[in-house]
Every structure is written in structure tokens, then in C-alpha cells.
Amino acid sequence: MNEIPRPETLLPWAPERTGEAPPPAAAAPRRKGPGLLAATLLAVRLAWRQLRAEKARLASAIAGVLFACVLVFMQLGFRGALFESATNLIGSMRGDLFLMHPMTLASFRPEPLPRVRAQQALALPEVERAAPIYLAQSTWRNPVDGSRRTIQLIGVDVAAGVLDFPGLAPLVDQLKRADTVAFDRSSRPEFGPIAALLAERGGPIEAEIGNRRMDVVGLIEIGPSFGADGNVVLSEVNFRRVVKERQVAAVDLVAVKLRPGTDIAQAQARLRALLPPDVMVLTQEELRAHERRYWEEATPIGFIFAFGSLMGLVVGMVIVYQILFSDIASHQKEYATLKAMGYSGFYLARVVLGAALILAVAGFIPGLVLSWFLYGVVADATFLPLRLDLALAGLVFGMIFTMCALAGLLAVRKLRDANPADMF
Amino acid sequence: MNPVELRGLSYAYGEGELRRPVLRNVDLTVRTGEIVLLTGPSGSGKTTLLTLIGALRAMQEGSARVLGEELMDATETARVRLRRRIGFIFQNHNLLGFLTARQNVAMALEQDGALGEAARLDRAGRLLGAVGLAGHEDRVPAKLSGGQRQRVSVARALAADPGLILADEPTAALDKASGQEVVQLLRNLAKSRGVAILLVTHDPRILDIADRIVAMEDGRIVQSDTVPG
């Protein structure tokens, strides 16, 4: 053990002895203390040192945040995929305005409207084109194993340029022929290895839709949605051949193209005034919102994903709260000592909040990486458009940050138990 | 100005029928550089008196002027500020286990915005050297002996250049040699720096360092003897 220095050599740091400063004045100086930012940084550093000292506890806290993070990412990813896949078809339609029956809830379950409304729309001079779109679901027979599955049919005047799916343009002439369809290459594999068969044969392959033999002449790309596992595009005539019960005078949607330079809002108002109330006149954005609203409000699935995200946050918050709470409880003496040394409750609250926010960052980063990996796995398995972009990452980080901050604020109450008077 | 001036200080725990007085009309003055030992049986009010002087509790009755600040009716903020000018030495050192000795001492300086990080650590290192812990600066408390930990807590109490040090049984957890070292350190400090020290102890081995021994009983000061130099 080191020897205690003799009195004459004691305290060499004493400023009045070393000439660094005059002896202390009789009245004690008023100390200003560090600024708010400096004190906060010091508090966060103290929090980090405390967390780092107990590695097992730190690891379990990070695992808790990571779990919450992945859960929220996956739920929001599914929710985003639901909305994106649901509006994918609408987003690929080329039109400034759309006519739809007011009773139509979603595109995969349309209510027909009179075809004559398309002709009536053409009465407006600013309307350049009004193209009917037919939507229905029918049965597809897998050409390899014969299994049957429901598929979405999209019937249009293929030459009118109403749809903008990748791969469609080169197939327009072939699709004008009788009993031909273009198959969505992103459809679920249960529909059969259509792309491989087409490549193998180098020409059309036979398929069966709604008990009618059809030729698949090529591939397009749309992607499955929660409403449809697969899609085919076909001409109006071929659509009516498959969907025999469909009346010639009934359509599901009309895509209206306006002349260049036309004010869309004014044209929309004029069309609403012109057409009877059995049609809604919507912009493409409004049509998207209508579709999205159906999934968000009229089905349980949108709510389930939102609820799943919330549950992830609640579970994460409970984990972080438990960790912080037990951390404060086990360091009660240290906190009380700091209070005795003149650290304010506000400073110590910043230590706890600092710990919470360190956990938020430390849990988010591996959570982001793991979620990115899982998005790839799930997208490959479901063919759903799960996208982890900067906006989603920012949103989830905000949620995790808030979750940890709330857990920290709840845990801060435990600091009141640290009484400096109990240290004596 | 004396570092501690108490007049008619009384304090009680509980309320109503459960009210139990622990301090009754205490008068006490501690002068600059004076070492006062507070003795008395358990429950005599020594510790409560120490916590009131240390601004760790709100006052109830009387007057307590500590380092020039009146504590009666003082706000929590004012008491927190005052505590930064008092050095505390606890029976069980109460060092932060996840910090090194140097970082523990520097913690006492963080509330002083005048010093930067490097200056704080430098001063902490010199303080540790002054209490005989040169070479142990970067050890965590678990790697130090009981006496060394208590010396770190002495260095921590000194760090902010306090006008008053309050110590509660600083030698209770130490063997005889370590206890002697710590009290000698405190004595040297009081004399060289002019720091007033109020020390609660039951340890008869350290009575000889005091300038004055104050005995308490049943919440009152019953004896105050100056120790002949």
C-alpha cells in the first residue's frame, strides 16, 4: 500500500501553494456549473459507462429493443406491402380520371357500372379517351399438376394504352387474337411454372381459365396482392369469353384521359355534373386512397398489422422499462451518493433517459440489419413487395426512440427512492 | 464567517401521535479549520444532525447557516447547490463501481463548469497522488483495498475544494492501520487547507485528531470539550 504523504508535502495541487490561484475567499464562490448541453453529454456518458459495466444486462436490454424493432419493421413492412400491392394495379393504369361505381369497395370486388358512362364522358371536349376496364376473378388450372386457383382477370382494349405493365407493349398484337392472355410472371408459383414453360416451348402455352382453354402468349409483371395471388391481362372480347355471365353493357372501371393542358380538378367537377350519381369520378390518387381505405378500414388485416406494431412497441417498452428500473434499483446507493454530491434530480433523470436512448440506438442498428435480411426472406416466400426504405427506417427509429424515451420516463420515477440522507 | 452555525435546531420524524423528536434545540458552531468529532449513543441524533448540516434534508425548526447559506426554508435547488461545496465521506465509501478511481474523483468536479475534461482528470490524478494512491488512478473500486477505497472517497470529498467536510464513521470499515492513515489525512487536510471537518464516530482510536469533541444524547448536545493541542 502506498504511504500517506507527510503534511508538508500534502496536497501539491493546492492552488494557493502552487501559485495557480489565491487562497479561497471566506465567502464561498457561486459555481455556475456546466451548460445544459455539456451536462446532458456528461449524463449520457455516465449512462453509457454504467450500461457498459454490466454486459449481460446490456445484452438483454439490446435484445429486447432489437426484438421490438424487428417486430415493428415486419408488421409495418406487411402493412406497406398490403397497401402497395393493393394499389399496384391502379398505379399502373394510365388515366387522369376514373369512373367507378359508388358501391365498389375494392378493385378485386367491383360493382359494374353502365358502359354508356364512358361514351357520356367523351361528350366533354377536354376528354380525349374513355377506356373501359373489366375486372373479375376466375379459376386458373395449373397446366402441370392440374390444381385450381383463383386468378385476377384484367380486361382492356389492349391497344388503347390504358395499362402500363412491364412486358405488355410487345404483346399487344398477340393479345388481340382470340383466347389469348398475358400472364403475370410475379404470380405465386402455385399457378405453375409458366415462365419456364414459355421459355421451353418458345411460343404460346395452353392454359385453362374458367373452364375455357386459353393461350398464354407472354409474360407481364404486376405482382400478387392480398386480394389476388396472380393476374392475367386479356382483351375485352377475350374477357367476356371467359366471364360469360358478364353483360356486354357493364364495365368495372373507366379510365379517362384528358387532353394535354386540361385542368384535372375542373374536368373532374364538370364530369361529376355531367354524369348521373351511379358513378364516382376520381383522380388516380383518390382511387388509390379508396382502395387503401378498404384494406385499412373495412378489413381486419390493416388493423392487425397496425396492432402488431403497437404490441411490438409495448413489449419493447416493458423490456426497456424493466431493465432501467432494475438498473436504478441496483444502483440506488450510487444515485443517492451523486445526489449528496450536488447532482440534481434533473441531471440524474438525464442519465436514465440517456441510458434509454443508448439502448434505442444500440437495439435499432442490429434490428435494422436483421429486418432487412428478413424482408428478403419474406419477399421471396410471399412475392409481396416488402420495401425497407429510408422513410420506413426513419419512422421505425422514431417509434423505437419514443418507446425507449417513454420507458425511461417511467423508470425515472424510481430515482425518487434514492435519498441522499439515507447514505449516512 | 464560521462554516457551521446552528441555533435552536430541532427536528422530528413522523407526524401527529407518531411524531418522534430526534434533535432538540441544538446550538453548535464549527470554525474554519476545526475538526469536531460528534459522538454519542445510537439514536442520539448525530446522523440526523449531519444530514441537516449537509443540506440532505429540509429543515423544520431553528436556524442552520452552513458556508454562509441559511438552510431554514431553503429551496431544494439551493440545497443541491450548497451540497456541491461540501465534501462527504461515507462509512462505506459509496464509490461508483463502474468508474475508475480517477473518474470517481473527477465526478465531484463535473458540476463545476469552469474545468474542462482534461483539467478535471488531471486534478483528480493529483488528488489521488496526494492521498497516496499514485499508480492506482485507473483501477475500479473492486480492485482496491478497503483503505484505498476510503482514500479515494477522501480525494473525492476534497475535489471540489470544499469549505466543510462531513464524515460518517470513515474508519468503521477499516483496519487499525488504514483507519489511522485516513484520519491523519483528514487532519493534515484540515490544517493545511483550513477546511472544517465534522466527523461522526464511535471509534476511540481517532479521538486524538479532534480539536473538539461534542457528545450528544437524546437529541441534545450534552458536552463539548476542546482537546488540548
XYZ file of C-alpha atoms in Angstrom:
653
model
C 0.000 0.000 0.000
C 1.248 3.497 -0.752
C 2.402 5.666 2.141
C 0.400 8.702 3.152
C 2.407 11.830 2.260
C 3.782 13.936 5.117
C 1.886 17.142 5.891
C 4.488 19.397 4.310
C 4.217 17.537 1.009
C 0.474 17.056 1.180
C -1.852 18.422 -1.418
C 0.591 19.635 -4.034
C -2.436 20.516 -6.145
C -3.493 23.157 -3.630
C -3.739 26.236 -5.830
C -2.625 28.750 -3.200
C 0.566 26.732 -2.653
C 1.425 26.209 -6.294
C 0.613 29.796 -7.181
C -2.176 28.699 -9.536
C -4.757 30.752 -7.624
C -5.156 32.813 -4.476
C -6.438 31.138 -1.273
C -10.184 30.560 -1.139
C -12.203 33.580 -0.102
C -14.130 33.483 3.158
C -17.438 33.633 1.306
C -17.736 30.631 -0.959
C -17.802 31.342 -4.672
C -21.004 30.735 -6.568
C -20.319 27.986 -9.093
C -22.052 28.295 -12.392
C -21.968 24.635 -13.387
C -21.785 23.181 -16.890
C -24.204 24.308 -19.598
C -27.306 22.293 -20.440
C -25.747 20.605 -23.468
C -22.455 19.847 -21.705
C -24.293 18.465 -18.669
C -26.503 16.327 -20.924
C -23.480 14.904 -22.727
C -21.839 14.140 -19.393
C -25.044 12.450 -18.216
C -25.241 10.334 -21.376
C -21.583 9.373 -20.965
C -22.220 8.326 -17.381
C -25.211 6.285 -18.578
C -23.044 4.563 -21.172
C -20.339 3.755 -18.610
C -22.970 2.302 -16.302
C -24.565 0.219 -19.067
C -21.189 -0.984 -20.339
C -20.156 -2.175 -16.907
C -22.849 -4.858 -16.829
C -22.560 -6.617 -20.129
C -25.158 -9.344 -19.581
C -27.791 -6.795 -18.632
C -26.806 -4.595 -21.563
C -27.065 -7.552 -23.951
C -30.537 -8.487 -22.710
C -31.683 -4.872 -22.994
C -30.370 -4.590 -26.541
C -32.017 -7.923 -27.392
C -35.327 -6.554 -26.086
C -35.100 -3.428 -28.214
C -33.940 -5.476 -31.203
C -36.937 -7.783 -30.814
C -39.330 -4.835 -30.681
C -37.565 -3.266 -33.632
C -37.839 -6.380 -35.827
C -41.470 -6.889 -34.838
C -42.364 -3.313 -35.759
C -40.374 -3.472 -39.007
C -42.090 -6.698 -40.056
C -45.588 -5.519 -39.159
C -45.122 -2.181 -40.902
C -43.492 -3.977 -43.831
C -46.505 -6.269 -44.214
C -48.820 -3.297 -43.867
C -46.892 -1.355 -46.503
C -46.871 -4.396 -48.798
C -50.613 -4.750 -48.315
C -51.248 -1.188 -49.433
C -48.671 -1.191 -52.184
C -49.803 -4.474 -53.677
C -53.437 -3.425 -53.384
C -52.828 -0.201 -55.308
C -50.261 -1.620 -57.720
C -52.843 -2.315 -60.400
C -54.377 1.143 -60.080
C -50.947 2.749 -60.174
C -50.234 1.052 -63.499
C -53.378 2.382 -65.149
C -52.922 5.331 -67.439
C -55.690 7.863 -66.892
C -56.236 11.299 -65.418
C -59.668 10.466 -64.034
C -61.501 7.238 -63.341
C -65.195 6.389 -63.291
C -66.245 3.805 -60.721
C -69.499 2.543 -59.248
C -70.090 4.096 -55.798
C -70.718 0.649 -54.304
C -67.309 -0.690 -55.337
C -65.286 -1.357 -52.197
C -62.093 -2.648 -53.794
C -60.822 -3.387 -57.289
C -60.818 -7.134 -56.786
C -64.525 -6.988 -55.906
C -66.000 -4.415 -58.293
C -69.608 -3.352 -58.825
C -70.251 -2.901 -62.547
C -71.348 0.432 -63.971
C -73.079 1.081 -67.320
C -70.621 1.146 -70.214
C -72.532 4.062 -71.646
C -70.938 6.300 -68.983
C -67.683 6.027 -70.943
C -69.390 7.384 -74.048
C -71.086 10.104 -71.996
C -67.723 11.192 -70.625
C -66.499 11.668 -74.204
C -69.118 14.374 -74.570
C -66.798 16.717 -72.674
C -64.434 18.360 -75.167
C -61.453 18.043 -72.809
C -61.796 14.244 -72.666
C -59.506 12.592 -75.196
C -60.259 8.974 -74.383
C -62.523 6.970 -72.032
C -61.453 3.322 -71.941
C -63.432 0.649 -70.077
C -61.596 -1.752 -67.780
C -63.007 -5.109 -66.757
C -62.050 -6.769 -63.524
C -63.106 -10.218 -62.338
C -61.754 -13.279 -60.650
C -61.884 -16.697 -62.245
C -60.370 -20.160 -61.832
C -56.949 -20.963 -63.231
C -55.905 -24.549 -63.768
C -52.242 -25.271 -63.224
C -51.038 -26.714 -66.577
C -48.575 -29.065 -64.851
C -50.408 -30.554 -61.873
C -53.998 -29.595 -62.717
C -54.620 -27.825 -59.404
C -57.071 -24.913 -59.431
C -56.611 -21.465 -58.001
C -58.401 -18.139 -58.223
C -56.758 -15.610 -60.533
C -57.458 -11.950 -61.248
C -58.561 -11.120 -64.813
C -57.905 -7.651 -66.177
C -59.696 -6.984 -69.437
C -58.919 -3.871 -71.508
C -58.644 -2.581 -75.006
C -55.013 -3.681 -75.144
C -54.168 -1.226 -77.919
C -55.555 1.771 -76.044
C -52.509 2.117 -73.783
C -54.607 2.034 -70.610
C -52.232 -0.281 -68.758
C -48.530 0.232 -68.256
C -47.313 -3.137 -67.004
C -43.734 -4.096 -67.897
C -43.786 -6.535 -70.818
C -47.283 -5.666 -72.041
C -46.469 -3.415 -75.029
C -44.781 -6.126 -77.181
C -47.728 -8.462 -76.611
C -50.482 -6.114 -77.794
C -50.895 -7.662 -81.258
C -50.904 -11.219 -79.897
C -53.440 -10.315 -77.239
C -55.860 -9.116 -79.919
C -56.187 -12.711 -81.091
C -58.963 -14.921 -79.740
C -58.428 -16.775 -76.456
C -55.055 -15.276 -75.569
C -53.801 -13.932 -72.276
C -50.614 -12.379 -70.855
C -49.599 -13.990 -67.582
C -48.167 -12.123 -64.590
C -44.694 -13.597 -64.026
C -44.819 -12.464 -60.352
C -47.886 -14.591 -59.621
C -47.495 -17.182 -56.905
C -45.753 -20.423 -58.013
C -48.906 -22.456 -57.338
C -50.213 -21.254 -60.751
C -47.494 -23.314 -62.407
C -44.048 -22.727 -63.949
C -45.482 -20.595 -66.731
C -42.334 -18.589 -67.423
C -40.258 -21.759 -67.667
C -42.811 -23.448 -69.932
C -42.924 -20.420 -72.236
C -39.161 -20.346 -72.436
C -39.015 -24.087 -73.054
C -41.559 -24.098 -75.858
C -40.525 -20.783 -77.369
C -44.173 -19.918 -78.053
C -47.656 -19.872 -76.509
C -48.611 -22.496 -73.986
C -52.080 -23.799 -73.240
C -53.851 -22.882 -70.038
C -57.353 -23.173 -68.664
C -59.186 -20.201 -67.215
C -62.789 -20.521 -66.051
C -63.084 -23.859 -67.898
C -62.016 -22.231 -71.159
C -58.852 -23.145 -72.987
C -56.648 -20.119 -73.478
C -53.167 -19.496 -74.880
C -50.605 -17.754 -72.717
C -48.702 -15.667 -75.242
C -46.245 -13.893 -72.981
C -45.348 -12.537 -69.589
C -46.052 -9.248 -67.904
C -45.199 -8.086 -64.402
C -47.793 -6.930 -61.851
C -47.222 -8.840 -58.604
C -49.606 -10.572 -56.223
C -51.634 -8.711 -53.652
C -53.612 -9.656 -50.566
C -56.690 -9.751 -52.864
C -55.193 -11.728 -55.755
C -52.424 -14.324 -55.868
C -51.966 -13.980 -59.607
C -53.074 -11.932 -62.615
C -53.665 -12.221 -66.321
C -54.323 -9.420 -68.825
C -56.599 -10.053 -71.764
C -58.610 -8.144 -74.350
C -62.198 -7.040 -73.715
C -63.524 -9.690 -76.065
C -61.471 -12.466 -74.502
C -62.538 -11.264 -71.034
C -66.198 -11.677 -71.959
C -65.446 -15.117 -73.367
C -64.094 -16.229 -70.013
C -66.575 -14.338 -67.832
C -69.673 -15.380 -69.698
C -72.137 -14.029 -67.189
C -70.796 -10.501 -67.640
C -73.256 -8.256 -69.516
C -71.779 -6.514 -72.527
C -73.092 -3.156 -71.329
C -71.452 -3.375 -67.885
C -67.875 -2.370 -67.099
C -65.952 -2.135 -63.823
C -63.869 0.955 -64.279
C -63.389 3.612 -66.925
C -60.008 5.262 -67.389
C -60.468 8.803 -68.695
C -57.554 10.518 -70.427
C -57.794 14.299 -70.717
C -56.367 16.421 -73.475
C -52.964 17.899 -72.681
C -53.138 21.113 -70.644
C -56.560 20.391 -69.177
C -57.121 21.323 -65.534
C -57.870 17.952 -63.910
C -59.862 19.375 -60.979
C -62.089 21.406 -63.300
C -62.606 18.463 -65.623
C -63.452 16.278 -62.610
C -66.070 18.798 -61.474
C -67.568 19.019 -64.945
C -67.736 15.238 -65.273
C -69.432 14.957 -61.891
C -72.006 17.489 -63.011
C -72.484 15.721 -66.336
C -72.786 12.123 -65.175
C -75.565 10.617 -63.088
C -74.896 9.689 -59.448
C -74.360 5.989 -60.253
C -70.688 6.762 -60.935
C -67.909 8.355 -58.903
C -65.354 10.490 -60.709
C -61.973 10.058 -59.021
C -58.441 11.116 -59.733
C -55.831 8.362 -59.703
C -54.719 9.432 -56.214
C -58.293 9.341 -54.953
C -58.757 5.903 -56.467
C -55.590 4.710 -54.707
C -56.815 6.191 -51.434
C -60.201 4.495 -51.897
C -58.504 1.120 -52.379
C -56.171 1.726 -49.457
C -59.062 2.766 -47.232
C -60.820 -0.509 -47.940
C -57.849 -2.523 -46.663
C -57.199 -0.159 -43.825
C -60.731 0.251 -42.506
C -63.078 -2.308 -43.998
C -60.939 -5.388 -43.403
C -59.321 -6.597 -40.176
C -55.964 -7.132 -41.883
C -54.844 -3.484 -41.912
C -55.788 -3.152 -38.252
C -53.994 -6.392 -37.373
C -50.703 -5.122 -38.770
C -51.064 -1.766 -37.011
C -51.949 -3.569 -33.801
C -48.981 -5.903 -34.234
C -46.667 -2.877 -34.486
C -48.194 -1.427 -31.346
C -47.768 -4.708 -29.499
C -44.109 -4.814 -30.519
C -43.623 -1.335 -29.126
C -45.435 -2.175 -25.891
C -43.391 -5.340 -25.382
C -40.181 -3.430 -26.139
C -41.166 -0.656 -23.762
C -41.854 -3.118 -20.955
C -38.481 -4.795 -21.509
C -36.570 -1.497 -21.550
C -38.526 -0.247 -18.523
C -37.745 -3.417 -16.578
C -34.061 -3.163 -17.410
C -33.839 0.513 -16.470
C -35.945 0.052 -13.355
C -33.803 -2.807 -12.041
C -30.699 -0.859 -13.042
C -31.766 2.108 -10.916
C -32.799 -0.186 -8.068
C -29.427 -1.922 -8.050
C -27.545 1.391 -8.270
C -29.709 3.203 -5.742
C -26.737 3.896 -3.467
C -24.716 5.378 -6.294
C -27.582 7.627 -7.342
C -28.105 8.744 -3.746
C -24.365 9.441 -3.454
C -24.473 11.565 -6.596
C -27.419 13.485 -5.136
C -25.401 14.059 -1.968
C -22.532 15.355 -4.111
C -24.803 18.014 -5.553
C -26.123 16.314 -8.683
C -29.690 17.431 -9.304
C -32.622 15.119 -9.906
C -32.828 16.604 -13.412
C -29.238 15.542 -14.129
C -29.884 12.005 -12.886
C -33.091 11.827 -14.930
C -30.939 12.644 -17.959
C -28.655 9.754 -17.027
C -31.633 7.366 -17.064
C -33.044 8.852 -20.277
C -29.563 8.733 -21.769
C -29.404 5.023 -20.984
C -32.817 4.543 -22.608
C -31.745 6.351 -25.750
C -28.437 4.490 -25.952
C -30.464 1.273 -25.833
C -32.714 2.639 -28.599
C -29.743 3.198 -30.904
C -27.907 0.028 -29.877
C -31.030 -2.085 -30.449
C -32.131 -0.330 -33.614
C -28.964 -0.852 -35.655
C -28.874 -4.679 -35.443
C -32.696 -4.642 -35.660
C -32.460 -2.776 -38.954
C -29.913 -5.223 -40.364
C -31.912 -8.274 -39.250
C -35.155 -6.803 -40.607
C -33.503 -6.069 -43.947
C -32.461 -9.718 -44.135
C -35.924 -10.945 -43.100
C -37.611 -8.679 -45.664
C -35.663 -10.516 -48.360
C -36.659 -13.911 -46.967
C -40.344 -12.963 -46.639
C -40.485 -11.252 -50.048
C -39.040 -14.380 -51.670
C -41.584 -16.565 -49.899
C -44.695 -14.417 -50.411
C -43.869 -12.395 -53.568
C -45.211 -9.379 -51.705
C -43.484 -6.021 -52.261
C -41.812 -5.563 -48.862
C -39.617 -2.487 -49.044
C -37.254 -1.232 -46.373
C -36.531 2.313 -47.459
C -35.122 5.325 -45.654
C -38.574 6.688 -44.783
C -39.607 3.407 -43.110
C -36.265 3.137 -41.294
C -36.701 6.721 -40.052
C -40.269 6.027 -38.939
C -39.299 2.870 -37.034
C -36.313 4.604 -35.446
C -38.653 7.392 -34.308
C -41.032 4.819 -32.827
C -38.233 2.889 -31.071
C -36.715 6.139 -29.821
C -40.085 7.235 -28.428
C -40.665 3.792 -26.932
C -37.338 3.895 -25.092
C -37.855 7.502 -24.021
C -41.270 6.611 -22.538
C -39.765 3.605 -20.750
C -37.018 5.904 -19.437
C -39.531 8.486 -18.235
C -41.450 5.776 -16.383
C -38.247 4.424 -14.835
C -37.117 7.907 -13.756
C -39.767 7.810 -11.018
C -37.673 5.159 -9.268
C -34.960 7.799 -8.765
C -37.114 9.367 -6.065
C -36.296 6.395 -3.873
C -32.609 7.328 -3.936
C -32.459 9.500 -0.811
C -29.056 11.053 -0.111
C -29.896 11.333 3.587
C -30.007 7.539 3.735
C -26.316 7.391 2.858
C -25.430 8.276 6.469
C -17.926 33.635 8.999
C -17.890 30.185 10.541
C -18.577 27.233 8.210
C -21.316 25.905 10.507
C -23.569 27.919 12.820
C -26.597 26.186 14.301
C -29.094 27.955 16.533
C -32.085 26.318 18.189
C -32.164 23.493 15.626
C -34.863 20.901 16.241
C -36.034 18.026 14.098
C -38.621 15.258 14.412
C -39.623 12.223 12.387
C -43.281 11.277 11.869
C -46.417 13.293 12.421
C -49.191 13.556 14.973
C -49.097 10.857 17.619
C -46.227 9.164 15.773
C -44.059 12.297 15.935
C -40.669 11.445 17.435
C -38.245 14.300 18.131
C -34.611 13.432 17.361
C -32.962 16.860 17.715
C -33.927 19.346 20.417
C -32.801 22.936 20.339
C -29.232 22.252 19.196
C -26.682 25.096 19.118
C -23.310 24.399 17.516
C -20.549 26.366 15.825
C -17.711 24.844 13.824
C -14.864 27.190 12.973
C -12.688 27.257 9.871
C -10.034 24.533 10.025
C -11.562 22.998 13.122
C -12.050 19.243 13.474
C -15.119 18.423 15.509
C -15.924 14.868 16.490
C -19.552 14.091 17.131
C -20.064 11.182 19.493
C -22.960 9.658 21.340
C -25.045 6.507 21.560
C -27.147 5.238 18.681
C -30.325 7.257 18.306
C -28.816 10.344 19.904
C -29.373 12.348 16.689
C -25.777 12.549 15.352
C -26.582 11.292 11.895
C -29.710 13.409 11.547
C -27.668 16.438 12.572
C -25.057 15.570 9.947
C -27.698 15.205 7.203
C -29.263 18.556 8.131
C -25.889 20.327 8.054
C -25.168 18.582 4.748
C -28.407 20.002 3.284
C -29.568 16.457 2.634
C -32.850 17.081 4.471
C -35.205 20.027 4.651
C -35.080 21.898 7.970
C -38.052 22.027 10.306
C -37.180 24.411 13.100
C -34.339 26.752 14.136
C -31.512 28.175 12.071
C -28.626 26.465 10.292
C -26.138 28.661 8.472
C -23.739 26.446 6.514
C -20.934 28.012 4.431
C -22.842 31.272 4.638
C -26.176 29.863 3.380
C -29.247 29.761 5.626
C -30.876 26.361 5.292
C -34.170 27.118 7.014
C -36.749 27.462 4.210
C -34.021 26.884 1.592
C -35.334 25.502 -1.709
C -34.298 22.092 -2.999
C -32.258 23.816 -5.716
C -30.426 25.934 -3.131
C -29.669 22.840 -1.069
C -28.373 20.980 -4.143
C -26.080 23.942 -4.917
C -24.809 24.047 -1.342
C -24.047 20.313 -1.386
C -21.578 20.922 -4.222
C -19.487 22.956 -1.742
C -19.478 20.282 0.944
C -17.321 17.167 0.898
C -18.996 13.958 2.040
C -17.187 10.879 3.288
C -19.407 7.887 3.893
C -18.851 4.851 6.056
C -18.950 2.553 3.031
C -17.168 4.944 0.648
C -20.061 4.683 -1.883
C -17.822 4.911 -4.912
C -19.355 4.281 -8.310
C -18.286 0.737 -9.069
C -18.233 1.155 -12.850
C -15.841 4.113 -12.739
C -12.108 4.126 -12.083
C -10.684 5.877 -9.031
C -9.742 8.866 -11.200
C -13.213 9.025 -12.774
C -14.856 8.773 -9.345
C -12.881 11.751 -8.093
C -13.486 13.678 -11.328
C -17.240 13.174 -10.856
C -17.069 15.628 -7.963
C -15.754 18.236 -10.394
C -18.243 17.728 -13.212
C -20.727 20.100 -11.641
C -18.088 22.825 -11.810
C -18.391 24.161 -15.327
C -15.070 26.033 -15.061
C -12.942 22.928 -15.575
C -12.654 21.028 -18.829
C -12.442 17.260 -19.058
C -8.642 17.139 -19.188
C -8.296 19.545 -16.257
C -10.777 17.528 -14.201
C -8.920 14.274 -14.790
C -5.568 15.941 -14.165
C -6.740 17.393 -10.872
C -8.312 14.074 -9.884
C -4.985 12.362 -10.563
C -3.094 14.874 -8.434
C -5.620 14.471 -5.621
C -5.210 10.709 -5.724
C -1.465 11.215 -5.543
C -1.962 13.499 -2.575
C -3.868 10.797 -0.693
C -1.186 8.233 -1.527
C -2.841 6.478 -4.432
C -0.444 7.363 -7.237
C -0.382 4.434 -9.647
C -3.885 3.316 -8.668
C -5.755 6.016 -10.583
C -7.144 3.752 -13.275
C -8.329 0.940 -11.047
C -12.009 0.363 -10.389
C -13.049 0.238 -6.693
C -13.337 -3.558 -6.779
C -9.586 -3.722 -7.440
C -8.724 -1.563 -4.408
C -8.466 -2.469 -0.724
C -10.926 -1.046 1.826
C -8.436 1.570 2.963
C -7.629 2.564 -0.591
C -11.320 2.934 -1.428
C -11.811 5.165 1.590
C -8.836 7.251 0.493
C -10.445 7.601 -2.944
C -13.588 8.822 -1.210
C -11.466 11.325 0.752
C -9.954 12.545 -2.515
C -13.452 12.795 -3.978
C -14.616 14.806 -0.971
C -11.666 17.184 -1.464
C -12.030 17.560 -5.207
C -14.417 20.481 -5.325
C -12.307 22.474 -2.824
C -14.983 22.283 -0.103
C -15.190 24.597 2.883
C -16.649 21.816 5.003
C -16.271 18.052 5.122
C -18.881 15.829 6.716
C -17.729 12.330 7.516
C -19.773 9.473 8.900
C -17.739 6.739 10.606
C -14.972 6.992 7.988
C -12.852 4.420 9.812
C -15.560 1.943 10.786
C -14.940 -0.389 7.873
C -11.141 -0.127 8.064
C -8.439 -1.956 9.982
C -6.411 -0.009 12.517
C -3.585 0.974 10.175
C -5.868 2.061 7.359
C -8.069 3.945 9.816
C -5.070 5.811 11.162
C -3.943 6.722 7.672
C -7.339 8.123 6.751
C -7.724 10.218 9.901
C -4.182 11.554 9.576
C -5.020 12.503 6.055
C -8.118 14.353 7.233
C -6.192 16.117 9.966
C -3.444 17.219 7.581
C -6.095 18.449 5.235
C -7.906 20.485 7.856
C -4.719 22.147 8.948
C -3.196 22.795 5.531
C -6.377 23.837 3.747
C -8.350 25.376 6.549
C -11.256 23.031 5.932
C -13.719 22.463 8.759
C -14.401 18.806 9.435
C -17.403 17.429 11.276
C -16.940 13.772 11.922
C -19.364 11.281 13.426
C -17.573 8.356 15.025
C -17.709 5.674 17.645
C -14.054 4.813 17.052
C -11.999 5.639 20.169
C -8.779 5.217 18.144
C -9.310 8.501 16.341
C -10.383 10.767 19.198
C -6.917 12.331 19.351
C -7.215 14.024 15.940
C -10.065 16.258 17.128
C -9.889 19.891 18.169
C -13.182 19.440 19.920
C -15.357 16.508 20.889
C -19.075 17.090 21.044
C -21.189 14.478 22.800
C -24.864 14.086 22.003
C -27.594 12.319 23.894
C -31.306 12.165 23.268
C -31.159 14.856 20.588
C -29.208 17.351 22.683
C -25.560 18.371 22.927
C -24.617 17.327 26.422
C -20.899 18.015 26.362
C -18.450 19.991 24.223
C -14.781 19.591 25.178
C -11.842 21.249 23.499
C -8.951 18.814 23.110
C -5.710 20.371 24.329
C -3.170 20.719 21.471
